[in-house]
XYZ file of C-alpha atoms in Angstrom:
298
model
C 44.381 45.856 61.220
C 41.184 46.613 63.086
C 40.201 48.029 59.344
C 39.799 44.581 57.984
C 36.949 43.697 60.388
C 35.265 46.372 58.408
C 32.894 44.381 55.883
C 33.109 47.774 53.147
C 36.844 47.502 53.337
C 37.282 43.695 53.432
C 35.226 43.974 49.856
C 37.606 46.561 48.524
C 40.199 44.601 49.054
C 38.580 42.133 47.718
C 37.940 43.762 44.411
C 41.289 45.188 43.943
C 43.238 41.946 44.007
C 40.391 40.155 41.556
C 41.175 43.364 39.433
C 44.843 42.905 39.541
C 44.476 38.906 39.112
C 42.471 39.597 35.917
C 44.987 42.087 35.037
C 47.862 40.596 35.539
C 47.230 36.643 34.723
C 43.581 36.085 32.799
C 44.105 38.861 30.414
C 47.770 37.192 29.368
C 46.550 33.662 29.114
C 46.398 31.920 25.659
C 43.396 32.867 23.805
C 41.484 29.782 22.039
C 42.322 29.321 18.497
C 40.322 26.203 16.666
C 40.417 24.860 13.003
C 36.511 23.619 11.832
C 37.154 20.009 10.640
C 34.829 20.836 7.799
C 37.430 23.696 7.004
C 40.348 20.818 7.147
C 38.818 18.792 4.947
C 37.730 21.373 2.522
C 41.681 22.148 1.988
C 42.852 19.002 1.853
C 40.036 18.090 -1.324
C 41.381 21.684 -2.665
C 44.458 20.320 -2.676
C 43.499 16.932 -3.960
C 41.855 19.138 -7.180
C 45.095 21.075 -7.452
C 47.270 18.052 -7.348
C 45.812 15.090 -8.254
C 47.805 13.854 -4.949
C 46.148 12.738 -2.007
C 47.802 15.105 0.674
C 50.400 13.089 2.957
C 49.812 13.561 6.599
C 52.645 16.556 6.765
C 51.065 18.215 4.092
C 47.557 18.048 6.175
C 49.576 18.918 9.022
C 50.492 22.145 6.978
C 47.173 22.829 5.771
C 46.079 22.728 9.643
C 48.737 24.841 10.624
C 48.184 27.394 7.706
C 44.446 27.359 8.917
C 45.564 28.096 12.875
C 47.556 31.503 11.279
C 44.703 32.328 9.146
C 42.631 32.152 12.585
C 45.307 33.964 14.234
C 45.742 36.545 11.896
C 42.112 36.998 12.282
C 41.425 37.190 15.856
C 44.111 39.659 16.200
C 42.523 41.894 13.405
C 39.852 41.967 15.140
C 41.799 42.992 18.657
C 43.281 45.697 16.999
C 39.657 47.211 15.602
C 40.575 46.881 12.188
C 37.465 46.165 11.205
C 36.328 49.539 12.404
C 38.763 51.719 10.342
C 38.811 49.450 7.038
C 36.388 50.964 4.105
C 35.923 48.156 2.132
C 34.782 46.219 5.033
C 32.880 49.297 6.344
C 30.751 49.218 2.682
C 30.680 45.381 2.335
C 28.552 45.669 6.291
C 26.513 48.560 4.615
C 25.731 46.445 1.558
C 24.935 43.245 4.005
C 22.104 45.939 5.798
C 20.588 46.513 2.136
C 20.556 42.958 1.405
C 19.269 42.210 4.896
C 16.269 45.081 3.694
C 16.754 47.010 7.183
C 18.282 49.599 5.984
C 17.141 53.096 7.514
C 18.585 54.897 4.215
C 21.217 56.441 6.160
C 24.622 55.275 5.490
C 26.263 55.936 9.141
C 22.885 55.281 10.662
C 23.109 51.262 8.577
C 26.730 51.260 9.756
C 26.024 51.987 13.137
C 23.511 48.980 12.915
C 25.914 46.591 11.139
C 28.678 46.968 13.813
C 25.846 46.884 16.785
C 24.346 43.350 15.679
C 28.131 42.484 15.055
C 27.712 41.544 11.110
C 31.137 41.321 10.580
C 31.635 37.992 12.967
C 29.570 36.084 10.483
C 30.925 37.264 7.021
C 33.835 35.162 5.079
C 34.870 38.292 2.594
C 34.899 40.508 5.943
C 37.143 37.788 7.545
C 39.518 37.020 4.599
C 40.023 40.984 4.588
C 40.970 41.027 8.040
C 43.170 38.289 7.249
C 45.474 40.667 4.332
C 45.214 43.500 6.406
C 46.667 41.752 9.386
C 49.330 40.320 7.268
C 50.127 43.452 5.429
C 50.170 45.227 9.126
C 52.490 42.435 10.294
C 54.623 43.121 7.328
C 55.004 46.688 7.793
C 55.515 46.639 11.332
C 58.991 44.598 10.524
C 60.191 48.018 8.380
C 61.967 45.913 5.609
C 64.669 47.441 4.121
C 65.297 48.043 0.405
C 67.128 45.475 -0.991
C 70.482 46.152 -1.996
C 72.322 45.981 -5.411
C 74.523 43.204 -3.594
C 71.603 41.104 -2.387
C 70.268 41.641 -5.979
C 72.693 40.275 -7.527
C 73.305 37.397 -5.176
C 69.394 36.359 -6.097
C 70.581 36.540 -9.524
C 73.659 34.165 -9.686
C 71.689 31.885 -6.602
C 69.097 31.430 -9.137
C 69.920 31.558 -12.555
C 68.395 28.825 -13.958
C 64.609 30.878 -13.641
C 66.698 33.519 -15.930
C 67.578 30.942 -18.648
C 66.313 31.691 -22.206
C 63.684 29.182 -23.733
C 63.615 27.414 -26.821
C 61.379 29.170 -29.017
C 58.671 28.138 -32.105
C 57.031 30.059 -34.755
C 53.883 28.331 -36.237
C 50.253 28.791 -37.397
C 47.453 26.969 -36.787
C 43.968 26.175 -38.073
C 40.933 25.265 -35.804
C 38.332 22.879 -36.376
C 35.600 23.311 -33.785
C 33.049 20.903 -35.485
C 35.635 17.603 -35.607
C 34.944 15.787 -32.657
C 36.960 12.326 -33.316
C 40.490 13.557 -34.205
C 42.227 14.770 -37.564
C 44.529 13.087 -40.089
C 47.567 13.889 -41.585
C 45.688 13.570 -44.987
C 43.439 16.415 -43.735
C 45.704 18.573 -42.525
C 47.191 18.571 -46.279
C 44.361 19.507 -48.334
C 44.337 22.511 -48.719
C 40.366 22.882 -49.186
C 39.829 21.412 -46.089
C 41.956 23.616 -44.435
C 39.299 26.305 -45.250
C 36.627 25.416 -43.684
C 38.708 25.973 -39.854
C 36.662 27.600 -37.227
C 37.697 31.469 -35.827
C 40.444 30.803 -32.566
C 40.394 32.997 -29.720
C 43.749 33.477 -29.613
C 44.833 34.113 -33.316
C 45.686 31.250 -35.718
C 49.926 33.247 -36.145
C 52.713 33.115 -33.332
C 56.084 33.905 -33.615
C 58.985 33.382 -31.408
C 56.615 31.985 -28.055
C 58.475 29.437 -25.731
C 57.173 26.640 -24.399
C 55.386 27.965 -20.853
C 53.315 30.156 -23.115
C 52.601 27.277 -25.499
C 51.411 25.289 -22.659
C 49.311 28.182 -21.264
C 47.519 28.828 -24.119
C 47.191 25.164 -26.051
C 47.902 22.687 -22.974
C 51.113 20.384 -22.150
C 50.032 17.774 -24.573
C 49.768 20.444 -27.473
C 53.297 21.981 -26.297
C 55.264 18.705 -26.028
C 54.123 17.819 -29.530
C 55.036 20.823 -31.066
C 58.234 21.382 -29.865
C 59.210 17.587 -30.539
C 57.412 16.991 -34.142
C 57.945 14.289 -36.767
C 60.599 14.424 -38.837
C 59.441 15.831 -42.630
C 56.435 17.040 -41.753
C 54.743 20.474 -42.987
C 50.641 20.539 -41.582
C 50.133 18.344 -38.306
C 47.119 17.035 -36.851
C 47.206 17.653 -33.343
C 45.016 18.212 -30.800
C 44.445 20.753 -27.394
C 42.638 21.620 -24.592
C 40.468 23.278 -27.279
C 40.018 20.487 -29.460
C 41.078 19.392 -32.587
C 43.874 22.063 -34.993
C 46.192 21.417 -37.730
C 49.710 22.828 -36.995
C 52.256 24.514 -39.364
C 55.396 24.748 -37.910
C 57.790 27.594 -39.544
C 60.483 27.219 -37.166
C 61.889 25.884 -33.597
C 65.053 27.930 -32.335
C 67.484 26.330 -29.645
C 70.128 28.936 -30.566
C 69.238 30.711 -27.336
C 68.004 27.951 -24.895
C 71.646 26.941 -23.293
C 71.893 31.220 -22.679
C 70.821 33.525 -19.699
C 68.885 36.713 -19.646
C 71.536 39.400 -18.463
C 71.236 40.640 -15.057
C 70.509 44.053 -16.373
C 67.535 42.575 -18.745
C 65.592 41.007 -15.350
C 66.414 43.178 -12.997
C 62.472 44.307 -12.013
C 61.799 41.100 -11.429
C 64.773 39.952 -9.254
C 63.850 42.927 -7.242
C 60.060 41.749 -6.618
C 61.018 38.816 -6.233
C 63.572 39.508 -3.187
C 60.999 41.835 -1.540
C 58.566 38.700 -1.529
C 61.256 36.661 0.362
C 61.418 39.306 2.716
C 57.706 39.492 2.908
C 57.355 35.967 3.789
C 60.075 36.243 6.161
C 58.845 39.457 7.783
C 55.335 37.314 8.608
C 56.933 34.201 9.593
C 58.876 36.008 12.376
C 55.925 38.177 13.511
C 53.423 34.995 13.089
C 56.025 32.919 15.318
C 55.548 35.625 18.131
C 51.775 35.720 18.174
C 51.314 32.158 17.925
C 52.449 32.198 21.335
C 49.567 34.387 22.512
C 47.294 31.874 21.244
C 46.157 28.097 22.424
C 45.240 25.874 19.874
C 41.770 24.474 20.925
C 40.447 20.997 20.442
């Protein structure tokens, strides 16, 4: 006891229990995570665009929470020195030095620099990197299993209907790049005016294309009038995201659209699409465990 009068031993004790406090309680407190309010807003106009919805307040609440993880994911990354061992990030800091015109013309010399003046705190393509590569680590660290031919086939029958067979169309088309108003019926017969249409991107002759790749390549507008036309019809004037075309239709088949793809036919992608289930999964369940390492700041 007389040991403690000692000032020299009084401050090592001292020390070791601050050391052991830090240790022990400050190191396993909640670190701060905060979403910019410029950041919230920015998603919930993105998803305005995307939409044409204004976003309810549990779909901003989603958007927040989807911005925490990414902040998560992020600070974690960066705990685990991933930006230290990741090449694209460690060239994306070495082309930030050249830009910056510091560079000393030696690559691990730049690199070096880059990590020293802590670039990579300050760049968005360095921080949505560290964002997949914590995800993907998340991912792995779960060691998913291969999906079996059961589960496979359980997708399958759970989910038919995104195996049905479409209705399909076979038509040609003629575009007129220089009609700005709209095209009649009367038009679209005459056969000299059919000669002066403008070259198409994507061909002027399809055969056999359903409906989603009508729509992809034309618009919904140009798809829903196709595949419902007037009755006794041959060249119709209709019009796309592209402009202005007149439409030949050879044929519309329905003989397949109340039929499924065979299991065997899809199989590829019922597989990739089970593994992304188990993807999502995998990160929800390691997400839900970090989230609890982290404090949500005001």
């Amino acid at each position: 006891m007389a040991n403690l009068k000692k000032p020299p031993f009084f401050f090592l004790l001292l020390g070791t229990l601050v050391y052991f406090l830090h240790a022990t309680v400050l190191q396993t407190a909640p670190a701060d995570v905060v979403v910019d309010p410029d950041d919230l807003r920015s998603a919930t106009e993105a998803y305005f665009r995307q939409t044409g919805i204004a976003p309810s307040q549990l779909i901003v609440q989603q958007l927040k929470q989807r911005l925490l993880d990414e902040q998560i994911l992020y600070q974690e990354a960066l705990s685990r020195n991933l930006h230290f061992t990741d090449n694209l990030i460690k060239n994306r800091l070495q082309s930030v030095i050249t830009f910056l015109e510091v560079s000393s013309g030696s690559s691990e010399k730049d690199l070096a620099k880059a990590y020293q003046w802590q670039l990579y705190l300050h760049d968005e393509v360095i921080r949505r990197r560290l964002v997949d590569l914590m995800k993907q680590q998340l991912i792995d660290e779960q060691k998913l299993i291969v999906p079996s031919s059961k589960a496979l086939q359980t997708y399958y029958e759970e989910n038919r209907e995104l195996y049905r067979r479409q209705q399909t169309i076979s038509f040609e088309q003629l575009y007129f790049s220089t009609v700005e108003t709209g095209l009649s019926k009367a038009q679209c017969g005459n056969m000299a005016f059919r000669d002066r249409a403008s070259f198409f991107m994507h061909g002027n002759r399809f055969s056999k294309v359903n409906r989603r790749t009508v729509e992809t390549l034309f618009g919904y507008d140009f798809s829903n009038a196709i595949f419902n036309p007037d009755e006794n019809e041959q060249w119709l004037p209709l019009q796309s995201a592209f402009g202005f075309h007149c439409v030949y239709i050879h044929e519309i088949d329905n003989t397949a659209a109340d039929s499924y793809f065979r299991f065997e036919e899809v199989e590829p992608d019922v597989v990739e699409r089970v593994k992304e289930i188990q993807q999502r999964e995998a990160l929800l369940t390691k997400l839900q465990a970090l989230r609890k390492k982290y404090r949500v700041g005001r």
